[in-house]
Each structure stands twice: as structure tokens, then as C-alpha cells.
Amino acid sequence: MADSSSSRVTPQSTMGGRGGGSLSPALGGKGGSSSLLLTTTATGGASVPPLAATYPVNTLMELKLSPFGNAVRGLVYCTDEFSNSIVLKKSLPHTTVSSEVFIVNASSVISQKAIEYDKSGGGEDGGMTEDDARKLAGVDDLDELKIPLPNVGRKMLEERERRAIRLAEESFRHINQKASSEGQKIFDKLLKACNEVEWRGESILVLKEIRVDPPYAADDCSLIHNGGGGLDAHSLERVKKIVSAAKS
């Protein structure tokens, strides 16, 4: 899990533990959406607090992990009951990546604590200064972390899932296993430029009226007429230019 900016993901443990459960992500962070679907999981019949309650989103925390007690610090980005995991995000200013993401198995956590910081800016006794806390969280103002996360309904999440599946299926239809890599490259360029492009065997059909045959050079483009279409020699020349540019 990561935000839209570049991140480095570091798994801290294997998945598992705490028995079964339902998926209860609580996505947060600067500019992130959220879904806080709190449930409880059961281990040996006992009720267990949901991870989202133990590790609140947008809280700076330090976790000590078994077996050696090594500590990880960061902003709680989300939790997942199904995989029993906690995701911490640590901002990395002045680097080529914006943040480092730690995925931690909750069953490996020995202890956890919210990170306190010195608002006076002194950072006495080795404590964290307010400036250090802002850098760790990746925000300009720590008050941003106090802004309530918006509620996300199940219906909206299901619609996003259906849309993602539909787009993936459409993408798969654009891949021709029988075509050469050069042919697939030409197809992708034409699809980006013309939108309505499909495979006919190993040939590419553009707007249902222009065919590009293997080996997919400009001379392999031809105008076909299916019931008096609207494309002409000018359209054919445009397709030839796209094909030539893709091959160069």
C-alpha cells in the first residue's frame, strides 16, 4: 500500500496471526481517502479490538517488533484486519523517493506507543522536536493530522472495484498473444491516438476502415471500405505517420 507519490515498501513480517477477520482498511494520510469499517475479530472465542482502534490512522507511532525488539517509526497510514497488518508511512525528505512504507504483521508487535514531541522545539532528553515530527509525517502542519477522515461507503468502494475490473478486462482485450512485440507496440500507439482500434487476427483495424498488416510499416497501411465509411486518404496518411513514428 502506498500513496500516489513514489514510495519504497518494506515488509516487516509475514502475514498471519490473530485468526480470521474481515477486511477493515482505514486509509488516511495527507490527501488520502478513508474507509473506517470497524469490526472485531475472534481468537479462541475472545473479542479482540480492531486494529484501527489500537493503531489509529494519522497517528505517529513507534512499534517494537519481535524477536529482537527492533523499532520502526512512522505515521499510521492504514490497517487491514484480513491480513492482520499495520501500514506505517515514513516521509523521506531530500531523497529521490517521497516516503518509505512499512507493512507490519500485528502479531509481531511487542509494544506500541504514540510518539510524543516537544512543541517548544527544544527536543530535550533526546525527544522528538515538532519539526522532526512534521518531517516524519510528511506534513507542513501537524494539525493536518487532526482533520477527520471522510467516510467512505461500501457502495462507493464496490463501484470503484467494478470499474477497476472493467478497465482491466478492456486492457486485456487490447493484448494480442499472436502478434509480435513490434505489432503490439504499434497497436498501443494507434490506440492512444485513435481510441477505436482492434485486432483482426494479426492485423490492426483502425476506426473499422484502416488496416495495418504485419510487419506493421507505413506501406502496410491500407484503406478499406465497410459500407461507405467516412475515412479518406488524409486519414490514411495520418495513420501512416503514427506507424512510422512508432517504429522510429
Tab-separated table of C-alpha atoms in Angstrom:
chain	number	residue	atom	x	y	z
A	1	MET	CA	0.000	0.000	0.000
A	2	ALA	CA	1.281	3.412	-0.827
A	3	ASP	CA	0.096	6.826	-1.855
A	4	SER	CA	0.210	8.130	-5.375
A	5	SER	CA	3.705	9.539	-4.926
A	6	SER	CA	6.793	7.364	-5.227
A	7	SER	CA	7.462	5.190	-2.185
A	8	ARG	CA	9.677	2.340	-1.031
A	9	VAL	CA	7.785	-0.550	0.559
A	10	THR	CA	9.431	-2.555	3.339
A	11	PRO	CA	7.604	-5.637	4.672
A	12	GLN	CA	8.453	-6.132	8.342
A	13	SER	CA	6.943	-9.578	8.882
A	14	THR	CA	4.998	-12.366	7.244
A	15	MET	CA	1.232	-12.180	7.079
A	16	GLY	CA	-0.936	-14.084	9.522
A	17	GLY	CA	-1.926	-14.299	13.154
A	18	ARG	CA	-4.908	-13.157	15.194
A	19	GLY	CA	-7.172	-15.644	13.485
A	20	GLY	CA	-9.620	-14.669	10.763
A	21	GLY	CA	-11.312	-11.382	10.300
A	22	SER	CA	-12.989	-9.052	7.860
A	23	LEU	CA	-11.271	-6.514	5.695
A	24	SER	CA	-11.291	-3.216	7.571
A	25	PRO	CA	-8.971	-0.737	5.892
A	26	ALA	CA	-8.783	2.787	7.194
A	27	LEU	CA	-6.909	4.669	4.540
A	28	GLY	CA	-5.522	8.009	5.549
A	29	GLY	CA	-2.596	10.322	5.265
A	30	LYS	CA	-2.135	13.649	3.588
A	31	GLY	CA	-4.635	13.925	0.761
A	32	GLY	CA	-5.803	10.312	1.162
A	33	SER	CA	-9.305	8.966	1.200
A	34	SER	CA	-10.510	6.780	4.033
A	35	SER	CA	-12.657	3.830	4.882
A	36	LEU	CA	-13.124	3.045	8.538
A	37	LEU	CA	-15.164	-0.139	8.816
A	38	LEU	CA	-14.508	-1.225	12.391
A	39	THR	CA	-15.184	-4.837	13.226
A	40	THR	CA	-13.866	-7.274	15.805
A	41	THR	CA	-12.018	-10.490	15.220
A	42	ALA	CA	-12.105	-13.508	17.432
A	43	THR	CA	-9.241	-15.618	18.717
A	44	GLY	CA	-10.277	-18.596	20.793
A	45	GLY	CA	-13.732	-17.107	21.188
A	46	ALA	CA	-12.448	-13.882	22.789
A	47	SER	CA	-13.310	-10.499	21.364
A	48	VAL	CA	-10.266	-8.612	20.041
A	49	PRO	CA	-10.245	-4.840	19.467
A	50	PRO	CA	-9.974	-3.970	15.778
A	51	LEU	CA	-6.560	-2.877	14.582
A	52	ALA	CA	-7.953	0.508	13.570
A	53	ALA	CA	-8.796	1.171	17.231
A	54	THR	CA	-5.379	0.061	18.524
A	55	TYR	CA	-3.462	1.839	15.760
A	56	PRO	CA	-5.464	4.972	14.867
A	57	VAL	CA	-4.918	6.347	11.388
A	58	ASN	CA	-2.809	9.536	11.167
A	59	THR	CA	-1.092	8.797	14.487
A	60	LEU	CA	2.698	8.945	14.755
A	61	MET	CA	3.690	5.670	16.401
A	62	GLU	CA	6.727	3.624	17.341
A	63	LEU	CA	6.391	-0.163	17.171
A	64	LYS	CA	8.830	-2.639	18.708
A	65	LEU	CA	8.907	-5.936	16.866
A	66	SER	CA	9.802	-9.476	17.819
A	67	PRO	CA	12.105	-11.283	18.067
A	68	PHE	CA	14.847	-8.683	18.628
A	69	GLY	CA	12.840	-5.670	19.693
A	70	ASN	CA	13.900	-3.530	16.758
A	71	ALA	CA	11.768	-0.402	16.417
A	72	VAL	CA	10.033	1.168	13.424
A	73	ARG	CA	8.592	4.661	13.448
A	74	GLY	CA	6.103	6.329	11.163
A	75	LEU	CA	2.606	7.624	10.548
A	76	VAL	CA	-0.169	5.010	10.687
A	77	TYR	CA	-1.369	5.004	7.072
A	78	CYS	CA	-3.930	2.208	7.326
A	79	THR	CA	-4.721	-1.137	8.952
A	80	ASP	CA	-6.084	-4.341	7.447
A	81	GLU	CA	-7.940	-6.894	9.568
A	82	PHE	CA	-7.913	-9.546	6.838
A	83	SER	CA	-4.106	-9.732	6.583
A	84	ASN	CA	-3.664	-8.614	10.208
A	85	SER	CA	-1.306	-5.870	9.123
A	86	ILE	CA	-0.441	-2.310	10.033
A	87	VAL	CA	0.982	0.055	7.448
A	88	LEU	CA	3.308	2.824	8.595
A	89	LYS	CA	4.474	5.588	6.282
A	90	LYS	CA	7.711	7.430	6.932
A	91	SER	CA	8.416	10.584	4.943
A	92	LEU	CA	11.868	10.772	3.354
A	93	PRO	CA	12.641	14.421	2.575
A	94	HIS	CA	15.592	15.293	0.342
A	95	THR	CA	15.623	11.862	-1.334
A	96	THR	CA	14.534	10.500	-4.708
A	97	VAL	CA	11.524	8.775	-3.112
A	98	SER	CA	8.914	10.664	-1.122
A	99	SER	CA	8.256	8.058	1.549
A	100	GLU	CA	9.090	4.623	2.892
A	101	VAL	CA	6.198	2.299	3.702
A	102	PHE	CA	6.450	-0.427	6.351
A	103	ILE	CA	3.967	-3.318	6.327
A	104	VAL	CA	3.958	-4.865	9.798
A	105	ASN	CA	2.291	-8.067	10.974
A	106	ALA	CA	0.358	-7.093	14.117
A	107	SER	CA	1.212	-10.391	15.804
A	108	SER	CA	4.914	-9.428	15.717
A	109	VAL	CA	4.380	-6.192	17.661
A	110	ILE	CA	5.811	-6.438	21.186
A	111	SER	CA	4.790	-2.937	22.189
A	112	GLN	CA	3.498	0.249	20.641
A	113	LYS	CA	3.358	3.860	21.699
A	114	ALA	CA	2.277	7.152	20.247
A	115	ILE	CA	5.268	9.390	19.576
A	116	GLU	CA	5.354	12.493	21.740
A	117	TYR	CA	7.126	15.609	20.544
A	118	ASP	CA	8.278	18.834	22.136
A	119	LYS	CA	6.078	21.703	20.918
A	120	SER	CA	8.598	24.226	22.232
A	121	GLY	CA	11.068	22.953	19.655
A	122	GLY	CA	13.741	22.029	22.177
A	123	GLY	CA	13.706	18.261	21.822
A	124	GLU	CA	15.072	17.820	25.321
A	125	ASP	CA	16.292	14.465	26.648
A	126	GLY	CA	16.630	13.118	23.138
A	127	GLY	CA	12.933	13.617	22.443
A	128	MET	CA	11.468	14.483	19.063
A	129	THR	CA	11.024	18.120	18.121
A	130	GLU	CA	7.875	19.396	16.424
A	131	ASP	CA	9.896	19.944	13.264
A	132	ASP	CA	11.122	16.333	13.351
A	133	ALA	CA	7.522	15.149	13.797
A	134	ARG	CA	6.387	17.158	10.753
A	135	LYS	CA	9.180	15.676	8.652
A	136	LEU	CA	8.369	12.141	9.806
A	137	ALA	CA	4.672	12.592	8.993
A	138	GLY	CA	5.362	14.417	5.740
A	139	VAL	CA	3.075	17.354	6.525
A	140	ASP	CA	3.610	21.103	6.770
A	141	ASP	CA	1.404	21.437	9.846
A	142	LEU	CA	0.721	18.665	12.386
A	143	ASP	CA	-2.828	19.997	12.757
A	144	GLU	CA	-3.484	18.430	9.344
A	145	LEU	CA	-3.400	15.046	11.079
A	146	LYS	CA	-6.341	16.075	13.264
A	147	ILE	CA	-8.690	16.659	10.331
A	148	PRO	CA	-11.405	13.945	10.429
A	149	LEU	CA	-11.158	11.417	7.642
A	150	PRO	CA	-14.149	11.341	5.278
A	151	ASN	CA	-16.456	8.348	5.469
A	152	VAL	CA	-16.385	6.008	2.506
A	153	GLY	CA	-19.439	3.830	1.974
A	154	ARG	CA	-19.336	0.215	0.862
A	155	LYS	CA	-21.392	1.051	-2.235
A	156	MET	CA	-18.761	3.513	-3.483
A	157	LEU	CA	-15.930	1.045	-2.815
A	158	GLU	CA	-17.765	-1.695	-4.713
A	159	GLU	CA	-18.326	0.664	-7.651
A	160	ARG	CA	-14.613	1.531	-7.715
A	161	GLU	CA	-13.797	-2.176	-7.686
A	162	ARG	CA	-16.184	-2.887	-10.569
A	163	ARG	CA	-14.700	-0.012	-12.578
A	164	ALA	CA	-11.153	-1.253	-11.947
A	165	ILE	CA	-12.124	-4.766	-13.082
A	166	ARG	CA	-13.841	-3.394	-16.187
A	167	LEU	CA	-10.790	-1.325	-17.138
A	168	ALA	CA	-8.515	-4.325	-16.569
A	169	GLU	CA	-10.688	-6.520	-18.802
A	170	GLU	CA	-10.650	-3.852	-21.526
A	171	SER	CA	-6.879	-3.663	-21.266
A	172	PHE	CA	-6.560	-7.433	-21.669
A	173	ARG	CA	-8.624	-7.286	-24.873
A	174	HIS	CA	-6.011	-4.993	-26.368
A	175	ILE	CA	-3.259	-7.595	-25.982
A	176	ASN	CA	-2.735	-9.999	-28.882
A	177	GLN	CA	-0.706	-13.041	-27.858
A	178	LYS	CA	-0.165	-13.995	-31.512
A	179	ALA	CA	1.221	-10.629	-32.575
A	180	SER	CA	4.876	-9.671	-32.411
A	181	SER	CA	6.161	-7.237	-29.837
A	182	GLU	CA	6.558	-4.691	-32.652
A	183	GLY	CA	2.923	-5.196	-33.635
A	184	GLN	CA	1.749	-4.731	-30.047
A	185	LYS	CA	3.802	-1.537	-29.811
A	186	ILE	CA	2.184	-0.156	-32.982
A	187	PHE	CA	-1.267	-1.132	-31.702
A	188	ASP	CA	-0.717	0.693	-28.405
A	189	LYS	CA	0.388	3.863	-30.209
A	190	LEU	CA	-2.617	3.781	-32.527
A	191	LEU	CA	-4.984	3.115	-29.628
A	192	LYS	CA	-3.657	6.149	-27.793
A	193	ALA	CA	-4.129	8.347	-30.855
A	194	CYS	CA	-7.376	6.993	-32.304
A	195	ASN	CA	-9.228	5.292	-29.387
A	196	GLU	CA	-11.152	2.862	-31.609
A	197	VAL	CA	-8.586	0.208	-32.517
A	198	GLU	CA	-8.962	-3.574	-32.518
A	199	TRP	CA	-7.160	-6.709	-33.544
A	200	ARG	CA	-8.270	-8.742	-36.583
A	201	GLY	CA	-6.046	-11.788	-36.439
A	202	GLU	CA	-2.537	-10.312	-36.579
A	203	SER	CA	-3.735	-7.209	-38.422
A	204	ILE	CA	-4.733	-3.958	-36.728
A	205	LEU	CA	-8.047	-2.354	-37.639
A	206	VAL	CA	-8.258	1.394	-37.013
A	207	LEU	CA	-11.694	3.029	-36.819
A	208	LYS	CA	-13.028	-0.021	-38.700
A	209	GLU	CA	-11.708	1.370	-42.003
A	210	ILE	CA	-7.924	1.319	-41.995
A	211	ARG	CA	-5.971	-1.934	-41.726
A	212	VAL	CA	-2.329	-2.268	-40.711
A	213	ASP	CA	-0.869	-5.633	-41.661
A	214	PRO	CA	2.380	-7.270	-40.485
A	215	PRO	CA	5.203	-6.246	-40.405
A	216	TYR	CA	3.388	-3.030	-39.452
A	217	ALA	CA	5.250	-0.482	-41.566
A	218	ALA	CA	3.710	2.593	-43.188
A	219	ASP	CA	3.469	0.740	-46.510
A	220	ASP	CA	1.389	-1.954	-44.777
A	221	CYS	CA	-1.443	0.505	-44.045
A	222	SER	CA	-4.433	0.354	-46.355
A	223	LEU	CA	-7.859	1.934	-46.544
A	224	ILE	CA	-10.789	-0.474	-46.588
A	225	HIS	CA	-14.438	0.416	-47.048
A	226	ASN	CA	-17.139	-1.247	-44.984
A	227	GLY	CA	-20.414	0.158	-46.191
A	228	GLY	CA	-19.168	3.617	-47.190
A	229	GLY	CA	-17.227	4.889	-44.224
A	230	GLY	CA	-16.135	8.429	-43.631
A	231	LEU	CA	-12.353	8.000	-43.711
A	232	ASP	CA	-10.299	9.088	-46.696
A	233	ALA	CA	-6.722	9.258	-47.956
A	234	HIS	CA	-5.981	12.043	-45.484
A	235	SER	CA	-6.933	9.761	-42.578
A	236	LEU	CA	-4.773	7.005	-44.057
A	237	GLU	CA	-1.775	9.332	-44.214
A	238	ARG	CA	-2.288	10.265	-40.559
A	239	VAL	CA	-2.251	6.596	-39.548
A	240	LYS	CA	0.881	6.047	-41.652
A	241	LYS	CA	2.627	8.892	-39.816
A	242	ILE	CA	1.708	7.389	-36.425
A	243	VAL	CA	3.028	3.985	-37.514
A	244	SER	CA	6.266	5.479	-38.852
A	245	ALA	CA	6.814	7.465	-35.674
A	246	ALA	CA	6.218	4.378	-33.514
A	247	LYS	CA	8.796	2.372	-35.449
A	248	SER	CA	11.482	5.056	-35.338
